[in-house]
Coordinates of C-alpha atoms in Angstrom, one line a residue:
M1 CA -7.9 86.0 -141.2
K2 CA -5.8 83.9 -143.7
L3 CA -6.0 80.2 -143.1
K4 CA -3.6 77.5 -144.0
N5 CA -4.1 76.1 -147.5
K6 CA -1.7 73.3 -147.0
L7 CA 0.4 71.6 -144.4
I8 CA 3.3 69.4 -145.1
A9 CA 2.0 65.9 -145.1
G10 CA 4.6 64.6 -142.9
L11 CA 3.8 67.1 -140.2
V12 CA 0.7 65.2 -139.2
A13 CA 1.9 61.8 -140.2
G14 CA 5.1 62.2 -138.1
A15 CA 3.0 63.1 -135.1
A16 CA 2.0 59.6 -134.3
A17 CA 4.7 59.5 -131.7
F18 CA 7.4 61.6 -130.3
F19 CA 10.6 60.5 -128.8
V20 CA 12.4 62.2 -126.0
G21 CA 16.2 61.6 -125.5
L22 CA 17.2 62.1 -121.9
N23 CA 20.8 61.3 -121.0
Q24 CA 20.8 58.3 -123.4
Q25 CA 17.3 57.2 -122.1
V26 CA 14.3 57.3 -124.4
S27 CA 10.7 57.5 -123.6
A28 CA 7.8 57.6 -126.1
A29 CA 4.2 58.7 -125.9
T30 CA 1.5 58.4 -128.5
I31 CA -0.2 61.5 -129.7
N32 CA -3.9 61.5 -130.4
N33 CA -4.7 63.3 -133.6
D34 CA -8.5 62.9 -133.4
Y35 CA -9.0 66.6 -132.6
A36 CA -6.2 68.1 -134.7
L37 CA -7.2 71.1 -136.9
S38 CA -7.4 70.2 -140.5
A39 CA -5.2 71.7 -143.2
S40 CA -7.8 74.5 -143.8
E41 CA -8.0 75.4 -140.1
G42 CA -5.8 77.4 -137.9
S43 CA -3.2 80.1 -138.6
S44 CA -1.1 79.9 -141.7
L45 CA 1.7 82.0 -140.2
R46 CA 5.0 80.3 -139.4
T47 CA 6.6 80.9 -136.0
S48 CA 10.1 82.0 -135.0
N49 CA 11.6 79.4 -132.8
N50 CA 12.4 81.2 -129.6
V51 CA 10.1 80.0 -126.8
I52 CA 8.0 77.0 -125.8
I53 CA 5.0 78.1 -123.8
A54 CA 3.8 76.1 -120.7
H55 CA 0.1 76.5 -119.8
A56 CA -2.5 75.0 -117.5
T57 CA -6.1 74.9 -118.6
G58 CA -7.5 76.6 -115.5
T59 CA -10.5 74.3 -115.3
Y60 CA -10.8 70.8 -113.7
A61 CA -12.0 68.8 -116.7
P62 CA -10.6 65.9 -118.8
A63 CA -7.9 66.9 -121.4
V64 CA -10.0 65.3 -124.1
N65 CA -12.8 67.7 -123.3
N66 CA -10.4 70.6 -123.7
A67 CA -9.2 69.2 -127.1
I68 CA -12.8 68.9 -128.3
F69 CA -13.6 72.4 -127.2
E70 CA -10.6 74.0 -128.9
K71 CA -11.2 72.0 -132.1
R72 CA -14.8 73.2 -132.2
T73 CA -14.2 76.8 -131.2
W74 CA -10.7 77.6 -132.5
Y75 CA -12.1 80.3 -134.8
S76 CA -15.1 81.6 -132.9
N77 CA -13.3 81.7 -129.5
G78 CA -9.9 82.6 -131.0
A79 CA -8.0 80.3 -128.8
Y80 CA -6.1 77.0 -129.2
V81 CA -2.7 75.5 -128.7
Q82 CA -0.6 72.7 -130.2
Y83 CA -0.9 70.1 -127.5
I84 CA -3.1 69.3 -124.4
V85 CA -1.7 66.9 -121.9
G86 CA -3.8 65.0 -119.3
D87 CA -6.1 62.0 -118.7
G88 CA -3.2 60.1 -117.2
G89 CA -0.3 61.1 -119.4
K90 CA -2.1 61.3 -122.8
I91 CA -1.3 63.9 -125.4
Y92 CA -3.9 65.5 -127.7
R93 CA -2.9 67.5 -130.7
V94 CA -5.0 70.5 -131.8
G95 CA -2.8 73.0 -133.6
A96 CA 0.2 72.3 -135.9
E97 CA 3.7 72.6 -134.7
G98 CA 5.7 75.4 -136.2
Y99 CA 2.6 77.4 -137.0
Q100 CA 1.2 80.1 -134.8
A101 CA -1.3 79.0 -132.2
W102 CA -3.5 81.5 -130.3
G103 CA -2.7 80.9 -126.7
A104 CA -0.7 83.7 -125.2
G105 CA -0.9 86.9 -127.1
S106 CA 0.7 88.0 -130.4
W107 CA 4.4 88.0 -129.3
A108 CA 4.3 84.6 -127.7
N109 CA 2.2 83.1 -130.5
A110 CA 4.7 84.4 -133.1
N111 CA 7.7 83.0 -131.2
A112 CA 6.4 79.7 -130.0
P113 CA 6.4 76.7 -132.3
V114 CA 4.9 74.7 -129.6
Q115 CA 2.4 75.6 -126.8
V116 CA 1.3 73.0 -124.3
E117 CA -1.7 73.0 -122.0
L118 CA -1.8 70.8 -118.9
A119 CA -5.3 69.7 -118.0
Q120 CA -6.2 69.9 -114.3
T121 CA -7.2 67.0 -112.0
Y122 CA -7.6 66.5 -108.3
D123 CA -6.2 63.0 -108.5
Q124 CA -2.6 62.9 -107.4
A125 CA -1.7 59.7 -109.2
E126 CA -3.2 61.0 -112.4
F127 CA -1.4 64.3 -112.0
R128 CA 1.9 62.5 -111.7
K129 CA 1.5 60.7 -115.0
D130 CA 0.3 64.0 -116.6
Y131 CA 3.2 65.9 -115.2
V132 CA 5.9 63.5 -116.4
T133 CA 4.5 63.7 -119.9
Y134 CA 4.0 67.5 -119.8
V135 CA 7.6 68.0 -118.7
N136 CA 9.1 65.7 -121.2
L137 CA 7.0 67.2 -124.1
L138 CA 8.1 70.7 -123.1
R139 CA 11.7 69.6 -122.9
S140 CA 11.7 67.6 -126.1
S141 CA 10.0 70.4 -128.0
A142 CA 12.6 72.8 -126.9
I143 CA 15.4 70.5 -128.0
K144 CA 13.8 69.8 -131.3
Y145 CA 13.6 73.5 -132.2
G146 CA 17.0 74.5 -130.7
I147 CA 15.5 76.4 -127.8
P148 CA 17.2 76.4 -124.3
T149 CA 15.5 74.2 -121.8
T150 CA 15.7 76.8 -119.1
V151 CA 12.4 77.9 -117.6
D152 CA 11.5 81.5 -117.0
S153 CA 15.1 82.7 -117.2
G154 CA 16.0 86.4 -117.8
A155 CA 16.7 85.6 -121.4
W156 CA 14.1 86.0 -124.1
R157 CA 14.6 82.4 -125.4
G158 CA 13.7 79.3 -123.5
V159 CA 10.7 77.5 -122.0
K160 CA 8.3 80.1 -120.7
S161 CA 5.3 79.9 -118.4
H162 CA 2.2 82.0 -119.3
L163 CA 3.0 83.9 -116.1
W164 CA 6.4 84.9 -117.6
V165 CA 4.6 86.2 -120.7
T166 CA 2.3 88.3 -118.5
N167 CA 5.1 89.7 -116.5
H168 CA 7.4 90.5 -119.4
V169 CA 5.2 91.0 -122.5
W170 CA 1.5 91.2 -122.1
G171 CA -1.6 89.6 -120.6
D172 CA -3.2 88.7 -117.3
H173 CA -2.7 84.9 -117.1
T174 CA -0.6 83.3 -114.4
D175 CA -0.6 79.6 -115.2
P176 CA 0.7 77.0 -114.7
Y177 CA 2.2 77.7 -111.3
G178 CA -1.0 77.8 -109.2
Y179 CA -2.1 74.4 -110.5
L180 CA 1.4 72.9 -110.1
A181 CA 1.7 74.2 -106.5
S182 CA -1.6 72.6 -105.6
H183 CA 0.1 69.2 -106.3
G184 CA 3.3 70.2 -104.4
I185 CA 5.4 71.3 -107.4
T186 CA 7.3 74.6 -106.8
K187 CA 8.6 76.9 -109.5
A188 CA 12.2 75.7 -108.8
Q189 CA 11.2 72.0 -109.0
F190 CA 9.4 72.6 -112.3
A191 CA 12.4 74.4 -113.8
H192 CA 14.7 71.5 -112.7
D193 CA 12.4 68.9 -114.1
V194 CA 12.1 70.6 -117.5
Q195 CA 15.9 71.1 -117.7
Y196 CA 16.7 67.4 -117.0
G197 CA 13.5 65.5 -117.9
F198 CA 12.2 62.1 -116.8
S199 CA 13.1 58.6 -117.8
S200 CA 10.6 56.2 -119.4
S201 CA 9.9 54.9 -115.8
G202 CA 9.0 58.4 -114.7
N203 CA 12.0 58.8 -112.5
D204 CA 13.9 62.0 -112.4
V205 CA 17.0 61.6 -114.7
N206 CA 19.0 64.0 -112.6
P207 CA 17.5 64.2 -109.1
T208 CA 17.9 67.5 -107.3
P209 CA 21.0 67.2 -105.2
K210 CA 20.6 67.6 -101.5
P211 CA 22.7 70.5 -100.4
T212 CA 25.5 70.1 -97.9
P213 CA 24.4 71.6 -94.6
K214 CA 26.0 75.0 -94.0
P215 CA 26.9 76.5 -90.7
V216 CA 23.9 78.4 -89.3
K217 CA 24.5 82.1 -89.3
P218 CA 22.8 84.4 -86.8
A219 CA 19.5 85.6 -88.2
N220 CA 19.4 89.2 -89.4
K221 CA 15.7 89.7 -89.7
E222 CA 14.2 93.2 -89.7
Q223 CA 10.7 94.1 -88.6
V224 CA 8.9 95.3 -91.8
D225 CA 5.7 97.2 -91.4
V226 CA 3.4 97.5 -94.4
T227 CA 0.8 100.3 -94.5
Y228 CA -2.0 100.2 -97.1
A229 CA -5.3 101.7 -97.9
M230 CA -8.1 101.4 -100.5
H231 CA -10.3 104.0 -102.1
Q232 CA -14.0 103.2 -102.4
R233 CA -15.2 103.3 -106.0
N234 CA -16.6 106.8 -106.6
G235 CA -16.1 107.5 -102.9
H236 CA -13.2 108.5 -100.7
W237 CA -10.0 107.1 -99.3
L238 CA -10.4 104.8 -96.3
S239 CA -8.3 104.9 -93.2
P240 CA -4.9 103.1 -93.7
V241 CA -4.2 99.7 -92.2
K242 CA -0.8 98.7 -90.8
N243 CA 0.1 95.0 -91.3
A244 CA -2.8 92.6 -90.8
G245 CA -4.9 91.8 -87.7
S246 CA -8.3 90.8 -86.8
G247 CA -11.6 92.7 -86.8
A248 CA -12.4 95.9 -88.8
N249 CA -8.9 97.3 -88.4
G250 CA -7.3 94.2 -89.7
F251 CA -7.9 94.7 -93.4
A252 CA -8.2 97.5 -96.1
G253 CA -11.5 98.0 -97.7
V254 CA -15.2 97.9 -96.9
P255 CA -17.1 94.6 -96.9
N256 CA -19.6 94.3 -99.9
S257 CA -18.1 97.5 -101.5
A258 CA -16.1 97.9 -104.7
H259 CA -12.8 99.8 -104.7
D260 CA -10.9 101.6 -107.4
M261 CA -7.5 102.6 -106.0
L262 CA -4.9 101.2 -103.7
Y263 CA -1.7 102.4 -102.2
I264 CA 0.9 100.3 -100.3
K265 CA 4.1 101.3 -98.6
V266 CA 6.7 99.6 -96.5
N267 CA 9.1 101.1 -93.8
H268 CA 12.0 98.9 -94.9
G269 CA 13.1 97.2 -98.2
S270 CA 11.0 97.9 -101.2
L271 CA 7.7 96.8 -102.6
M272 CA 6.1 97.0 -106.1
Y273 CA 2.5 96.3 -106.7
R274 CA -0.2 96.5 -109.3
V275 CA -4.0 95.9 -109.7
H276 CA -6.3 94.3 -112.2
T277 CA -9.5 96.1 -113.0
I278 CA -12.6 94.7 -114.6
E279 CA -12.4 97.5 -117.2
D280 CA -8.7 97.6 -118.0
G281 CA -7.0 94.3 -117.1
W282 CA -3.6 94.4 -115.4
L283 CA -2.3 97.9 -114.9
P284 CA 1.5 98.8 -114.6
F285 CA 3.4 98.1 -111.5
V286 CA 3.7 101.0 -108.9
H287 CA 6.9 101.3 -106.8
K288 CA 5.7 104.0 -104.3
G289 CA 2.7 104.4 -101.9
N290 CA 1.3 107.9 -101.8
K291 CA -2.4 108.6 -102.1
N292 CA -1.7 112.1 -103.1
D293 CA 0.3 111.0 -106.2
T294 CA -2.3 109.2 -108.3
V295 CA 0.2 108.8 -111.2
N296 CA 3.2 107.2 -109.5
G297 CA 2.0 106.5 -105.9
V298 CA -1.3 104.7 -106.5
A299 CA -2.4 101.6 -108.3
G300 CA -5.7 101.8 -110.0
I301 CA -8.0 104.2 -112.0
K302 CA -10.7 106.2 -110.4
G303 CA -14.1 104.7 -111.1
H304 CA -12.7 101.4 -112.4
T305 CA -13.3 98.3 -110.3
I306 CA -10.3 96.4 -108.8
D307 CA -10.7 92.6 -108.9
G308 CA -7.1 91.5 -108.5
V309 CA -3.9 92.6 -106.7
Q310 CA -0.3 91.4 -107.2
M311 CA 2.8 92.5 -105.3
Y312 CA 6.5 91.6 -104.8
Y313 CA 8.7 92.6 -101.7
T314 CA 12.4 92.9 -102.1
T315 CA 14.5 92.1 -99.0
P316 CA 17.7 94.3 -98.5
H317 CA 20.9 92.4 -99.2
G318 CA 22.3 90.5 -96.3
E319 CA 19.1 90.2 -94.3
T320 CA 16.8 87.3 -93.6
Y321 CA 14.7 86.7 -96.7
Q322 CA 11.1 88.0 -96.3
Q323 CA 8.2 88.3 -98.7
A324 CA 4.7 89.6 -99.0
Y325 CA 2.0 87.3 -97.8
Y326 CA -1.5 88.5 -98.8
R327 CA -5.1 87.5 -99.2
S328 CA -8.3 89.0 -100.3
Q329 CA -12.1 88.6 -100.3
T330 CA -14.6 89.5 -102.9
T331 CA -18.2 90.9 -102.8
Q332 CA -19.5 87.6 -104.2
R333 CA -17.9 85.1 -101.8
T334 CA -17.9 84.4 -98.1
G335 CA -14.5 84.1 -96.5
Y336 CA -11.0 85.0 -97.7
L337 CA -9.5 83.4 -100.8
G338 CA -6.3 81.4 -100.5
V339 CA -3.1 83.1 -99.2
C340 CA -0.6 84.3 -101.8
A341 CA 3.1 84.6 -101.4
D342 CA 5.1 86.7 -103.8
N343 CA 7.6 83.9 -104.6
G344 CA 5.0 81.3 -105.3
S345 CA 5.8 79.2 -102.3
V346 CA 2.3 78.6 -100.9
A347 CA 0.5 75.7 -102.3
G348 CA -2.7 76.6 -104.2
Y349 CA -3.7 79.5 -106.3
D350 CA -0.5 81.6 -105.7
S351 CA 0.3 84.3 -108.2
W352 CA -2.1 87.1 -107.3
A353 CA -5.0 87.8 -104.9
G354 CA -8.6 88.1 -106.1
M355 CA -11.1 86.5 -108.5
L356 CA -11.4 88.2 -111.9
G357 CA -14.8 89.6 -112.5
E358 CA -15.6 89.9 -108.8
P359 CA -15.0 93.3 -107.0
L360 CA -12.3 92.9 -104.3
D361 CA -13.7 94.2 -101.0
R362 CA -11.0 93.3 -98.5
L363 CA -7.2 93.0 -98.5
Q364 CA -4.8 91.8 -95.9
I365 CA -1.0 92.0 -96.2
S366 CA 1.9 90.9 -94.0
I367 CA 5.7 91.1 -94.7
N368 CA 7.5 88.2 -93.0
D369 CA 9.6 85.1 -93.5
H370 CA 6.5 83.0 -92.9
S371 CA 2.7 83.3 -93.3
N372 CA 0.7 84.5 -90.4
F373 CA -2.6 83.7 -92.0

């Protein structure tokens, strides 16, 4: 791999501080360069300036620890980004802006002059400081490189989450939404905050307007039944389950067993779903549920172990909005993991069900306008 022979001297020198202009208000944050890659380290390839990538680290550890780790293992581990935010609003530089980092796959790396990791903390006050800095850094980076400040839009330019990259390009990462949701930040709120930014006081420059109450229309909610079944790895199809209940009939799968195929179907609306296997990663989405059609009607590969499930329900136009609520259990843990909702509205780890590397042994699904779990 070719390494950088030289960086423009001002690239590092000019990183002592960055300034974010937000509706005539300016905030500044000092950047720590103690763990920045040297001129002979990192990729020498310039980026196209199309996206800014938003990450979360996925581990609850100080941001400085992540910076030290990426500095030490950038080559052996093959992973690093330009900035890591955390420790109460601090910014640590690792990679150089405008040069490819190794954070989200070849397409994203080639198109992102800046990728930003958000370190994870349980402390809400610390999170708030981190979040304001994170949002402003994403926003200011987009403005600097002439990139739209829209988040996860349908366009191929803008601020993109790692989840967007997974859903539209390649990969299996879902950050930063699960972590943001654990601190009460929805996808919609994150998108709003990046678009408008925060002032130096940490206040929202353009608060989300409160909508004018609209007349309540009669509900048009349909009963949606979801039927699903799992196939034991190297075994047979298990009996299908309808919706989710209690006891042995309330979930698909067999406790303490691995499974390799899954089918799901609904009696109203439409559902697409996919599985992650230990051997293959995320497989393509499936739009039908038919155990006899292992090409188009089943998710999974015979003999390969399922460790993750993701699904999206589409409500027919004009009806009360409903979504898929689902949860799973693994062979290596007692009790169900957190509930997932297909629009990311449940606080916690909320993008797919499962735990990578651990065979999924039980799955429950419900289609509704609220969670029954």
